[in-house]
Amino acid sequence: MGTTKRSNATAYFESFYSYYQIYYSDYTMGLGTAYYYAALAYYYYYIAGFYADYYSYYDDAYGAKSPMYKGSSPLWDTLWDYYTTYGDYYARL
């Protein structure tokens, strides 16, 4: 699996925040709870991506949420798994 550079990862997780804003706005306009759950999913993916960028890790070439990191940090694994687990949960609702 290839990797993209950190600058691309930054745009990647920032786009999640944009999706969060869009879906949350739709929810507040009364379009239903599905939009709220989608907003939450993107919010948690955004937080996970924020940590990925903060620790200067790389995301994968497919833009999926399975980053390959440089160096080693047990904290990174814990944070990534924690936030993406919540994101996955809300994405399935």
Coordinates of C-alpha atoms in Angstrom, one line a residue, residues 3-90:
T3 CA 1.4 6.5 1.0
T4 CA 0.7 10.2 0.4
K5 CA 2.6 13.0 1.9
R6 CA 1.5 14.9 5.0
S7 CA 0.3 17.9 3.1
N8 CA -2.2 15.7 1.3
A9 CA -3.2 14.1 4.6
T10 CA -4.0 17.6 6.0
A11 CA -6.4 18.3 3.1
Y12 CA -7.8 14.9 3.6
F13 CA -8.9 15.3 7.2
E14 CA -9.9 18.9 6.7
S15 CA -12.4 17.7 4.1
F16 CA -14.0 15.6 6.8
Y17 CA -14.7 18.7 8.8
S18 CA -16.4 20.2 5.7
Y19 CA -18.6 17.1 5.4
Y20 CA -19.3 17.3 9.1
Q21 CA -20.5 20.9 8.7
I22 CA -22.6 20.1 5.6
Y23 CA -24.4 17.1 7.3
Y24 CA -24.9 18.9 10.5
S25 CA -26.4 21.9 8.7
D26 CA -28.8 19.5 6.9
Y27 CA -29.7 17.9 10.2
T28 CA -30.5 21.3 11.8
M29 CA -32.8 22.1 8.8
G30 CA -34.9 19.1 9.8
L31 CA -33.7 16.5 7.3
G32 CA -33.6 13.7 9.8
T33 CA -31.4 11.9 12.2
A34 CA -29.5 10.1 9.4
Y35 CA -27.8 13.4 8.7
Y36 CA -26.9 13.8 12.4
Y37 CA -25.3 10.4 12.5
A38 CA -23.4 11.1 9.3
A39 CA -22.2 14.4 10.8
L40 CA -21.0 12.6 13.9
A41 CA -19.1 10.0 11.8
Y42 CA -17.3 12.7 9.9
Y43 CA -16.5 14.6 13.1
Y44 CA -14.8 11.5 14.6
Y45 CA -12.9 10.9 11.4
Y46 CA -11.8 14.5 11.4
I47 CA -10.5 14.2 15.0
A48 CA -8.6 11.0 14.0
G49 CA -7.2 12.8 11.0
F50 CA -6.2 15.7 13.2
Y51 CA -4.1 13.4 15.3
A52 CA -2.6 11.9 12.2
D53 CA -1.5 15.2 11.0
Y54 CA -0.4 16.4 14.4
Y55 CA 1.9 13.4 14.8
S56 CA 3.1 13.8 11.2
Y57 CA 1.8 10.4 10.0
Y58 CA 0.8 9.4 6.5
D59 CA -2.6 8.3 5.4
D60 CA -2.9 5.7 2.8
A61 CA -3.1 6.1 -1.0
Y62 CA -6.8 5.2 -1.2
G63 CA -7.9 8.0 1.2
A64 CA -9.3 5.4 3.6
K65 CA -8.9 5.6 7.3
S66 CA -5.9 3.2 7.7
P67 CA -2.8 5.4 8.1
M68 CA 0.7 4.1 7.9
Y69 CA 2.8 5.9 10.4
K70 CA 6.5 6.9 10.5
G71 CA 8.2 6.0 13.7
S72 CA 6.4 4.3 16.5
S73 CA 3.9 5.6 19.0
P74 CA 1.5 3.4 21.0
L75 CA -0.5 6.5 21.8
W76 CA -1.1 7.0 18.1
D77 CA -2.6 3.6 17.7
T78 CA -4.8 4.1 20.7
L79 CA -6.1 7.5 19.5
W80 CA -6.6 6.4 15.9
D81 CA -8.5 3.3 16.9
Y82 CA -10.6 5.1 19.5
Y83 CA -11.9 7.9 17.3
T84 CA -12.3 5.8 14.1
T85 CA -14.3 3.2 16.1
Y86 CA -16.8 5.9 17.0
G87 CA -16.8 7.1 13.4
D88 CA -17.5 3.7 12.1
Y89 CA -20.3 3.2 14.6
Y90 CA -22.1 6.3 13.5

